[in-house]
Amino acid sequence: MEIASLNETAVNSTMDSATMDRANRTYMPYYLHSTGMSVIYILCYMAVLLLCVGGNMLVSLVVLRNRNMRSVTNLFILNLAISDLLIGVFCVPTTLIDSLISGWPFGQITCTMSNLVQGMSVSASVFTLVAIAVDRFTGIVYPFRHRMRPVTALVTILFIWVLAFAIICPSAATLTIIHLEDTYLVQDNQTYPVFVCFEKWPQPEMRRVYTMVIFVHVYLAPLGVISIMYGCIIAKLSVNLRQVRLAEVRRAHSQRRVKVINMLIMVAVLFMVSWLPLWTLMLLTDYRDLDTQQIDFLSSYLFPVAHWLAFFNSGINPIIYGFFNENFRRGFQAAVACRAYFIQ
C-alpha cells in the first residue's frame, strides 16, 4: 500500500498507452494544473504544514517540559504528536510537489522514506488511539484493577512503532523508481524523461490482498475496538454521574474525566473520518478497473484533496487538546509567553 505518491494511480494507464503506441512518443505537461489551482494547493498544504509542525512541536514541548503532564494518557498523546510531526515534515512537502507536477522528481531514497514514514506514522497513530481507548476503558470500567504505569506506556509505545514498521515493510520493500519509456515531460520547449515512484509487486493480486489486509488492520479493526471501548466508557460514566450528582467534589472530578474522554473521542472520530476518503480512493484504484480519464481525474484532483484532509487531521489535534484540556492550554500559553520573552 503506497500512501504518499499520487502518480502511482496513473502508472498503469500511462504505461499501457505508451505500449499501444510505441512508434510514437507520449508527451506530458510538466505542471498538472493551472497557476490558480496550483496556488490554491500550495496555500492549503502550507497551512497544514504550519499547523502540523508548529502545533505538534508545542504539544511535545509541553509534555516533555512538565513532569505533572507525564501521565499515561499524555505520553500516548505525545506519541500521537510525534507521528503527526513526522507526517508534517516528511510527507506534506513531497505530496504537495507530487500533486503539482508530472512524474516523481525525487530519488529512490525519498520515494522509499516518504512512503515508509507516512505508513508508519499513520499505523502508529491508529495503534496509539487503540492503546488510549483500552487504557481509559480499564481505568473507568474496571477502576480497581491494576492501572497502566508510565513505564508500561513507554514500552507499549515502543511496541507500537515496531509493529507499525513491520506492517508497512512489505510496501516499502516493493517501492522503486520506474522510467516510463517513450514518455516525456514538456517544459519550455524542452523534453525530460518521466520517472514514477511505484510499488512493483511480483503479482498485481498481491498488492490488492496487501491493501485489504492493511485496511482491515490499520483502519477497520481499530475503528471497531475504539468504538466498543468508548461505548462502554460512556455508559459507565453516565451511571457514575447520576450516582454522584449530590457530591460536589466527586462530581467535579467526574466532569473533568468526562471532558478528557470527550477530547479523546473527538481525536479518534476525526482521525477515522479524515482518513476515510483516502482509504476509499486507494481501495477504488486497486479493486476497480478504471479507464485513463478516470485515473487522471483521481490522481490530479481527488487524491490531493484526500491527502490534504488526512494531513489536516495531524494539524488539528493540538487545537483539540488546547480546547478540551486546561493543562495543555496553560502549557501552550506558557510556551508562547516564554518564546515571546526571548524574542524581545
Short mmCIF file of N, CA and C in Angstrom, two decimals, residues 160-317:
data_model
loop_
_atom_site.label_atom_id
_atom_site.label_comp_id
_atom_site.label_asym_id
_atom_site.label_seq_id
_atom_site.Cartn_x
_atom_site.Cartn_y
_atom_site.Cartn_z
N ILE A 160 4.41 -0.32 19.65
CA ILE A 160 3.56 0.25 18.60
C ILE A 160 4.39 0.61 17.37
N TRP A 161 5.55 1.23 17.58
CA TRP A 161 6.38 1.63 16.44
C TRP A 161 7.01 0.43 15.75
N VAL A 162 7.39 -0.59 16.53
CA VAL A 162 7.92 -1.82 15.92
C VAL A 162 6.85 -2.49 15.07
N LEU A 163 5.62 -2.55 15.60
CA LEU A 163 4.51 -3.15 14.86
C LEU A 163 4.19 -2.34 13.60
N ALA A 164 4.24 -1.01 13.73
CA ALA A 164 3.97 -0.14 12.58
C ALA A 164 5.01 -0.36 11.48
N PHE A 165 6.27 -0.50 11.88
CA PHE A 165 7.34 -0.74 10.90
C PHE A 165 7.14 -2.09 10.22
N ALA A 166 6.79 -3.11 11.01
CA ALA A 166 6.63 -4.45 10.46
C ALA A 166 5.48 -4.52 9.46
N ILE A 167 4.40 -3.81 9.75
CA ILE A 167 3.22 -3.91 8.89
C ILE A 167 3.37 -3.11 7.59
N ILE A 168 4.25 -2.09 7.59
CA ILE A 168 4.46 -1.27 6.39
C ILE A 168 5.66 -1.75 5.57
N CYS A 169 6.51 -2.57 6.17
CA CYS A 169 7.73 -3.03 5.49
C CYS A 169 7.48 -3.65 4.11
N PRO A 170 6.50 -4.54 3.95
CA PRO A 170 6.29 -5.13 2.61
C PRO A 170 6.04 -4.08 1.54
N SER A 171 5.29 -3.05 1.87
CA SER A 171 5.04 -1.98 0.90
C SER A 171 6.32 -1.23 0.57
N ALA A 172 7.09 -0.88 1.61
CA ALA A 172 8.33 -0.13 1.39
C ALA A 172 9.33 -0.94 0.58
N ALA A 173 9.34 -2.25 0.78
CA ALA A 173 10.30 -3.11 0.07
C ALA A 173 10.02 -3.17 -1.43
N THR A 174 8.77 -2.94 -1.82
CA THR A 174 8.43 -3.02 -3.25
C THR A 174 8.56 -1.69 -3.97
N LEU A 175 8.78 -0.61 -3.24
CA LEU A 175 8.84 0.71 -3.87
C LEU A 175 10.09 0.85 -4.73
N THR A 176 9.89 1.34 -5.92
CA THR A 176 11.02 1.54 -6.83
C THR A 176 10.72 2.70 -7.77
N ILE A 177 11.77 3.24 -8.36
CA ILE A 177 11.62 4.30 -9.36
C ILE A 177 11.57 3.65 -10.74
N ILE A 178 10.49 3.92 -11.46
CA ILE A 178 10.30 3.36 -12.80
C ILE A 178 10.44 4.46 -13.85
N HIS A 179 11.21 4.17 -14.89
CA HIS A 179 11.34 5.09 -16.03
C HIS A 179 10.30 4.71 -17.07
N LEU A 180 9.39 5.63 -17.39
CA LEU A 180 8.37 5.38 -18.41
C LEU A 180 8.98 5.62 -19.79
N GLU A 181 9.22 4.54 -20.48
CA GLU A 181 9.85 4.65 -21.80
C GLU A 181 8.90 5.29 -22.81
N ASP A 182 9.47 6.03 -23.74
CA ASP A 182 8.71 6.71 -24.80
C ASP A 182 7.72 7.73 -24.25
N THR A 183 7.91 8.14 -23.00
CA THR A 183 7.05 9.16 -22.39
C THR A 183 7.95 10.28 -21.89
N TYR A 184 7.57 11.52 -22.23
CA TYR A 184 8.44 12.65 -21.91
C TYR A 184 7.63 13.80 -21.33
N LEU A 185 8.29 14.55 -20.44
CA LEU A 185 7.71 15.78 -19.92
C LEU A 185 8.12 16.93 -20.83
N VAL A 186 7.22 17.88 -21.02
CA VAL A 186 7.49 19.04 -21.87
C VAL A 186 7.43 20.29 -21.02
N GLN A 187 8.52 21.09 -21.06
CA GLN A 187 8.57 22.35 -20.33
C GLN A 187 9.51 23.29 -21.06
N ASP A 188 9.01 24.46 -21.45
CA ASP A 188 9.82 25.47 -22.15
C ASP A 188 10.51 24.89 -23.38
N ASN A 189 9.73 24.16 -24.18
CA ASN A 189 10.22 23.55 -25.43
C ASN A 189 11.35 22.54 -25.20
N GLN A 190 11.48 22.08 -23.98
CA GLN A 190 12.46 21.05 -23.66
C GLN A 190 11.72 19.78 -23.21
N THR A 191 12.27 18.63 -23.52
CA THR A 191 11.67 17.36 -23.09
C THR A 191 12.54 16.70 -22.03
N TYR A 192 11.90 16.05 -21.09
CA TYR A 192 12.60 15.39 -19.99
C TYR A 192 12.00 13.99 -19.80
N PRO A 193 12.82 13.03 -19.38
CA PRO A 193 12.29 11.68 -19.12
C PRO A 193 11.34 11.68 -17.92
N VAL A 194 10.45 10.72 -17.89
CA VAL A 194 9.46 10.62 -16.82
C VAL A 194 9.81 9.45 -15.91
N PHE A 195 9.90 9.73 -14.61
CA PHE A 195 10.12 8.69 -13.60
C PHE A 195 8.95 8.69 -12.63
N VAL A 196 8.62 7.52 -12.13
CA VAL A 196 7.48 7.37 -11.23
C VAL A 196 7.87 6.52 -10.03
N CYS A 197 7.47 6.96 -8.83
CA CYS A 197 7.63 6.18 -7.60
C CYS A 197 6.48 5.19 -7.53
N PHE A 198 6.80 3.90 -7.57
CA PHE A 198 5.75 2.90 -7.79
C PHE A 198 6.03 1.64 -6.97
N GLU A 199 4.95 1.02 -6.48
CA GLU A 199 5.05 -0.28 -5.82
C GLU A 199 5.07 -1.38 -6.88
N LYS A 200 6.19 -2.05 -7.01
CA LYS A 200 6.33 -3.09 -8.03
C LYS A 200 6.23 -4.46 -7.36
N TRP A 201 5.00 -4.97 -7.30
CA TRP A 201 4.76 -6.28 -6.71
C TRP A 201 5.00 -7.38 -7.75
N PRO A 202 5.41 -8.59 -7.31
CA PRO A 202 5.60 -9.69 -8.27
C PRO A 202 4.32 -10.02 -9.03
N GLN A 203 3.19 -9.94 -8.34
CA GLN A 203 1.89 -10.17 -8.96
C GLN A 203 0.94 -9.05 -8.56
N PRO A 204 0.14 -8.51 -9.49
CA PRO A 204 -0.80 -7.43 -9.14
C PRO A 204 -1.77 -7.83 -8.04
N GLU A 205 -2.14 -9.11 -7.99
CA GLU A 205 -3.10 -9.57 -6.98
C GLU A 205 -2.53 -9.44 -5.57
N MET A 206 -1.21 -9.56 -5.44
CA MET A 206 -0.57 -9.43 -4.13
C MET A 206 -0.78 -8.03 -3.57
N ARG A 207 -0.73 -7.05 -4.42
CA ARG A 207 -0.96 -5.67 -3.98
C ARG A 207 -2.39 -5.50 -3.46
N ARG A 208 -3.35 -6.07 -4.16
CA ARG A 208 -4.75 -5.95 -3.75
C ARG A 208 -4.97 -6.60 -2.39
N VAL A 209 -4.40 -7.79 -2.23
CA VAL A 209 -4.54 -8.50 -0.95
C VAL A 209 -3.88 -7.71 0.17
N TYR A 210 -2.69 -7.17 -0.09
CA TYR A 210 -1.98 -6.40 0.93
C TYR A 210 -2.76 -5.15 1.32
N THR A 211 -3.31 -4.44 0.33
CA THR A 211 -4.09 -3.24 0.61
C THR A 211 -5.28 -3.57 1.51
N MET A 212 -5.97 -4.68 1.23
CA MET A 212 -7.11 -5.06 2.05
C MET A 212 -6.68 -5.45 3.46
N VAL A 213 -5.56 -6.17 3.58
CA VAL A 213 -5.05 -6.55 4.90
C VAL A 213 -4.72 -5.31 5.72
N ILE A 214 -4.05 -4.35 5.09
CA ILE A 214 -3.70 -3.11 5.79
C ILE A 214 -4.95 -2.34 6.17
N PHE A 215 -5.91 -2.27 5.27
CA PHE A 215 -7.16 -1.56 5.56
C PHE A 215 -7.86 -2.15 6.78
N VAL A 216 -7.89 -3.47 6.86
CA VAL A 216 -8.55 -4.13 8.00
C VAL A 216 -7.78 -3.89 9.29
N HIS A 217 -6.46 -4.04 9.25
CA HIS A 217 -5.66 -3.96 10.47
C HIS A 217 -5.36 -2.53 10.92
N VAL A 218 -5.31 -1.60 9.98
CA VAL A 218 -4.92 -0.23 10.34
C VAL A 218 -6.12 0.72 10.38
N TYR A 219 -7.27 0.27 9.90
CA TYR A 219 -8.44 1.15 9.92
C TYR A 219 -9.68 0.48 10.48
N LEU A 220 -10.12 -0.62 9.86
CA LEU A 220 -11.41 -1.21 10.19
C LEU A 220 -11.42 -1.82 11.60
N ALA A 221 -10.46 -2.70 11.90
CA ALA A 221 -10.42 -3.35 13.22
C ALA A 221 -10.19 -2.34 14.35
N PRO A 222 -9.22 -1.41 14.22
CA PRO A 222 -9.07 -0.40 15.27
C PRO A 222 -10.33 0.43 15.47
N LEU A 223 -11.03 0.76 14.38
CA LEU A 223 -12.27 1.52 14.50
C LEU A 223 -13.30 0.75 15.32
N GLY A 224 -13.38 -0.56 15.10
CA GLY A 224 -14.31 -1.38 15.87
C GLY A 224 -13.94 -1.43 17.34
N VAL A 225 -12.64 -1.64 17.64
CA VAL A 225 -12.19 -1.70 19.03
C VAL A 225 -12.43 -0.38 19.75
N ILE A 226 -12.06 0.72 19.10
CA ILE A 226 -12.22 2.05 19.71
C ILE A 226 -13.70 2.34 19.97
N SER A 227 -14.55 1.99 19.03
CA SER A 227 -15.99 2.25 19.19
C SER A 227 -16.55 1.48 20.38
N ILE A 228 -16.16 0.21 20.51
CA ILE A 228 -16.64 -0.61 21.63
C ILE A 228 -16.13 -0.05 22.96
N MET A 229 -14.83 0.28 23.01
CA MET A 229 -14.24 0.79 24.25
C MET A 229 -14.93 2.07 24.73
N TYR A 230 -15.06 3.03 23.83
CA TYR A 230 -15.66 4.31 24.23
C TYR A 230 -17.16 4.18 24.46
N GLY A 231 -17.81 3.24 23.79
CA GLY A 231 -19.22 2.98 24.07
C GLY A 231 -19.41 2.51 25.50
N CYS A 232 -18.57 1.58 25.95
CA CYS A 232 -18.62 1.10 27.33
C CYS A 232 -18.27 2.22 28.32
N ILE A 233 -17.29 3.04 27.96
CA ILE A 233 -16.89 4.15 28.83
C ILE A 233 -18.02 5.14 29.02
N ILE A 234 -18.68 5.52 27.93
CA ILE A 234 -19.79 6.47 28.00
C ILE A 234 -20.92 5.92 28.86
N ALA A 235 -21.23 4.63 28.69
CA ALA A 235 -22.28 4.01 29.50
C ALA A 235 -21.91 4.02 30.98
N LYS A 236 -20.67 3.71 31.30
CA LYS A 236 -20.21 3.69 32.69
C LYS A 236 -20.23 5.09 33.30
N LEU A 237 -19.75 6.08 32.55
CA LEU A 237 -19.73 7.45 33.06
C LEU A 237 -21.13 8.00 33.27
N SER A 238 -22.06 7.62 32.42
CA SER A 238 -23.44 8.08 32.58
C SER A 238 -24.02 7.59 33.90
N VAL A 239 -23.73 6.34 34.25
CA VAL A 239 -24.19 5.79 35.53
C VAL A 239 -23.51 6.50 36.69
N ASN A 240 -22.19 6.71 36.58
CA ASN A 240 -21.44 7.36 37.66
C ASN A 240 -21.92 8.77 37.91
N LEU A 241 -22.20 9.53 36.86
CA LEU A 241 -22.64 10.91 37.02
C LEU A 241 -23.99 10.98 37.73
N ARG A 242 -24.86 10.04 37.47
CA ARG A 242 -26.15 10.02 38.17
C ARG A 242 -25.97 9.68 39.64
N GLN A 243 -24.99 8.82 39.95
CA GLN A 243 -24.77 8.39 41.32
C GLN A 243 -24.11 9.46 42.17
N VAL A 244 -23.32 10.36 41.58
CA VAL A 244 -22.56 11.35 42.36
C VAL A 244 -23.11 12.76 42.15
N ARG A 245 -24.34 12.87 41.74
CA ARG A 245 -24.91 14.18 41.43
C ARG A 245 -24.93 15.10 42.65
N LEU A 246 -25.04 14.53 43.86
CA LEU A 246 -25.14 15.34 45.07
C LEU A 246 -23.78 15.59 45.71
N ALA A 247 -22.78 14.90 45.30
CA ALA A 247 -21.44 15.07 45.89
C ALA A 247 -20.63 16.00 45.00
N GLU A 248 -20.42 17.25 45.44
CA GLU A 248 -19.81 18.28 44.60
C GLU A 248 -18.38 17.92 44.20
N VAL A 249 -17.57 17.46 45.16
CA VAL A 249 -16.17 17.18 44.87
C VAL A 249 -16.06 16.03 43.87
N ARG A 250 -16.77 14.95 44.14
CA ARG A 250 -16.72 13.81 43.22
C ARG A 250 -17.33 14.16 41.88
N ARG A 251 -18.36 15.01 41.90
CA ARG A 251 -18.98 15.39 40.64
C ARG A 251 -18.01 16.20 39.79
N ALA A 252 -17.27 17.12 40.43
CA ALA A 252 -16.29 17.92 39.68
C ALA A 252 -15.22 17.03 39.07
N HIS A 253 -14.77 16.02 39.85
CA HIS A 253 -13.77 15.08 39.34
C HIS A 253 -14.32 14.30 38.15
N SER A 254 -15.56 13.85 38.27
CA SER A 254 -16.19 13.09 37.19
C SER A 254 -16.36 13.94 35.94
N GLN A 255 -16.69 15.21 36.14
CA GLN A 255 -16.87 16.10 34.99
C GLN A 255 -15.56 16.34 34.26
N ARG A 256 -14.46 16.47 35.03
CA ARG A 256 -13.15 16.62 34.40
C ARG A 256 -12.79 15.37 33.59
N ARG A 257 -13.12 14.22 34.17
CA ARG A 257 -12.86 12.96 33.47
C ARG A 257 -13.67 12.87 32.18
N VAL A 258 -14.94 13.31 32.26
CA VAL A 258 -15.79 13.30 31.08
C VAL A 258 -15.21 14.20 30.00
N LYS A 259 -14.65 15.34 30.40
CA LYS A 259 -14.09 16.28 29.43
C LYS A 259 -12.88 15.66 28.72
N VAL A 260 -12.06 14.93 29.48
CA VAL A 260 -10.91 14.25 28.87
C VAL A 260 -11.39 13.18 27.89
N ILE A 261 -12.40 12.42 28.29
CA ILE A 261 -12.94 11.38 27.41
C ILE A 261 -13.51 12.00 26.14
N ASN A 262 -14.23 13.12 26.29
CA ASN A 262 -14.77 13.82 25.11
C ASN A 262 -13.66 14.23 24.15
N MET A 263 -12.54 14.71 24.72
CA MET A 263 -11.40 15.10 23.89
C MET A 263 -10.84 13.90 23.13
N LEU A 264 -10.67 12.78 23.83
CA LEU A 264 -10.10 11.59 23.21
C LEU A 264 -11.03 11.02 22.14
N ILE A 265 -12.34 11.05 22.42
CA ILE A 265 -13.30 10.58 21.42
C ILE A 265 -13.26 11.47 20.18
N MET A 266 -13.16 12.78 20.40
CA MET A 266 -13.09 13.72 19.28
C MET A 266 -11.86 13.45 18.42
N VAL A 267 -10.71 13.20 19.05
CA VAL A 267 -9.49 12.89 18.32
C VAL A 267 -9.66 11.62 17.49
N ALA A 268 -10.23 10.58 18.10
CA ALA A 268 -10.41 9.30 17.41
C ALA A 268 -11.39 9.43 16.24
N VAL A 269 -12.52 10.11 16.47
CA VAL A 269 -13.53 10.26 15.42
C VAL A 269 -12.98 11.06 14.24
N LEU A 270 -12.30 12.17 14.53
CA LEU A 270 -11.74 13.00 13.46
C LEU A 270 -10.69 12.23 12.66
N PHE A 271 -9.90 11.41 13.35
CA PHE A 271 -8.90 10.61 12.65
C PHE A 271 -9.57 9.67 11.66
N MET A 272 -10.57 8.95 12.12
CA MET A 272 -11.24 7.97 11.25
C MET A 272 -11.95 8.66 10.09
N VAL A 273 -12.61 9.78 10.34
CA VAL A 273 -13.33 10.50 9.29
C VAL A 273 -12.35 11.10 8.28
N SER A 274 -11.24 11.65 8.77
CA SER A 274 -10.27 12.32 7.89
C SER A 274 -9.58 11.35 6.94
N TRP A 275 -9.33 10.14 7.40
CA TRP A 275 -8.62 9.17 6.58
C TRP A 275 -9.54 8.31 5.72
N LEU A 276 -10.84 8.36 5.96
CA LEU A 276 -11.77 7.52 5.19
C LEU A 276 -11.75 7.82 3.69
N PRO A 277 -11.75 9.09 3.23
CA PRO A 277 -11.71 9.34 1.78
C PRO A 277 -10.47 8.77 1.10
N LEU A 278 -9.30 8.88 1.76
CA LEU A 278 -8.07 8.36 1.15
C LEU A 278 -8.11 6.84 1.07
N TRP A 279 -8.58 6.19 2.13
CA TRP A 279 -8.71 4.74 2.09
C TRP A 279 -9.68 4.32 0.99
N THR A 280 -10.77 5.06 0.85
CA THR A 280 -11.76 4.74 -0.18
C THR A 280 -11.15 4.82 -1.58
N LEU A 281 -10.37 5.87 -1.82
CA LEU A 281 -9.73 6.03 -3.13
C LEU A 281 -8.70 4.94 -3.40
N MET A 282 -7.92 4.57 -2.37
CA MET A 282 -6.92 3.53 -2.56
C MET A 282 -7.57 2.19 -2.87
N LEU A 283 -8.66 1.87 -2.17
CA LEU A 283 -9.38 0.63 -2.46
C LEU A 283 -10.02 0.68 -3.84
N LEU A 284 -10.51 1.85 -4.20
CA LEU A 284 -11.15 2.02 -5.51
C LEU A 284 -10.16 1.77 -6.64
N THR A 285 -8.97 2.35 -6.54
CA THR A 285 -7.97 2.19 -7.60
C THR A 285 -7.41 0.78 -7.66
N ASP A 286 -7.44 0.06 -6.53
CA ASP A 286 -6.92 -1.31 -6.51
C ASP A 286 -7.94 -2.34 -6.99
N TYR A 287 -9.21 -2.09 -6.72
CA TYR A 287 -10.22 -3.12 -6.97
C TYR A 287 -11.18 -2.80 -8.11
N ARG A 288 -11.06 -1.64 -8.71
CA ARG A 288 -11.90 -1.30 -9.86
C ARG A 288 -11.04 -1.09 -11.10
N ASP A 289 -11.53 -1.52 -12.23
CA ASP A 289 -10.83 -1.29 -13.50
C ASP A 289 -11.24 0.09 -14.03
N LEU A 290 -10.39 1.07 -13.79
CA LEU A 290 -10.69 2.44 -14.18
C LEU A 290 -10.01 2.76 -15.51
N ASP A 291 -10.67 3.58 -16.32
CA ASP A 291 -10.05 3.98 -17.58
C ASP A 291 -9.08 5.14 -17.33
N THR A 292 -8.36 5.52 -18.38
CA THR A 292 -7.33 6.55 -18.25
C THR A 292 -7.88 7.88 -17.77
N GLN A 293 -9.03 8.26 -18.28
CA GLN A 293 -9.63 9.54 -17.90
C GLN A 293 -10.01 9.55 -16.42
N GLN A 294 -10.56 8.46 -15.93
CA GLN A 294 -10.93 8.37 -14.53
C GLN A 294 -9.70 8.41 -13.63
N ILE A 295 -8.65 7.71 -14.02
CA ILE A 295 -7.42 7.69 -13.23
C ILE A 295 -6.77 9.07 -13.20
N ASP A 296 -6.76 9.75 -14.34
CA ASP A 296 -6.19 11.10 -14.38
C ASP A 296 -6.95 12.04 -13.45
N PHE A 297 -8.27 11.93 -13.43
CA PHE A 297 -9.09 12.78 -12.56
C PHE A 297 -8.81 12.47 -11.09
N LEU A 298 -8.71 11.19 -10.76
CA LEU A 298 -8.42 10.81 -9.38
C LEU A 298 -7.06 11.33 -8.93
N SER A 299 -6.03 11.10 -9.76
CA SER A 299 -4.67 11.47 -9.37
C SER A 299 -4.45 12.97 -9.36
N SER A 300 -5.18 13.71 -10.21
CA SER A 300 -4.97 15.15 -10.31
C SER A 300 -5.78 15.95 -9.30
N TYR A 301 -6.95 15.44 -8.91
CA TYR A 301 -7.84 16.24 -8.07
C TYR A 301 -8.26 15.54 -6.78
N LEU A 302 -8.79 14.33 -6.88
CA LEU A 302 -9.35 13.68 -5.69
C LEU A 302 -8.26 13.24 -4.71
N PHE A 303 -7.17 12.66 -5.22
CA PHE A 303 -6.11 12.23 -4.33
C PHE A 303 -5.46 13.40 -3.58
N PRO A 304 -5.14 14.53 -4.24
CA PRO A 304 -4.60 15.67 -3.48
C PRO A 304 -5.54 16.17 -2.38
N VAL A 305 -6.84 16.20 -2.67
CA VAL A 305 -7.81 16.64 -1.66
C VAL A 305 -7.88 15.63 -0.51
N ALA A 306 -7.90 14.35 -0.85
CA ALA A 306 -7.97 13.31 0.18
C ALA A 306 -6.72 13.32 1.05
N HIS A 307 -5.55 13.50 0.43
CA HIS A 307 -4.31 13.61 1.20
C HIS A 307 -4.34 14.83 2.11
N TRP A 308 -4.82 15.96 1.57
CA TRP A 308 -4.88 17.18 2.38
C TRP A 308 -5.78 16.97 3.59
N LEU A 309 -6.91 16.33 3.41
CA LEU A 309 -7.83 16.09 4.52
C LEU A 309 -7.18 15.20 5.58
N ALA A 310 -6.45 14.17 5.13
CA ALA A 310 -5.76 13.29 6.07
C ALA A 310 -4.67 14.05 6.82
N PHE A 311 -3.90 14.89 6.11
CA PHE A 311 -2.85 15.67 6.76
C PHE A 311 -3.43 16.73 7.69
N PHE A 312 -4.59 17.28 7.33
CA PHE A 312 -5.24 18.28 8.17
C PHE A 312 -5.54 17.71 9.54
N ASN A 313 -5.86 16.43 9.60
CA ASN A 313 -6.10 15.79 10.89
C ASN A 313 -4.88 15.88 11.80
N SER A 314 -3.69 15.75 11.21
CA SER A 314 -2.46 15.84 12.00
C SER A 314 -2.24 17.24 12.54
N GLY A 315 -2.75 18.25 11.84
CA GLY A 315 -2.58 19.63 12.29
C GLY A 315 -3.65 20.09 13.26
N ILE A 316 -4.83 19.46 13.23
CA ILE A 316 -5.94 19.92 14.06
C ILE A 316 -5.88 19.36 15.48
N ASN A 317 -5.16 18.25 15.68
CA ASN A 317 -5.12 17.63 17.00
C ASN A 317 -4.65 18.56 18.11
#
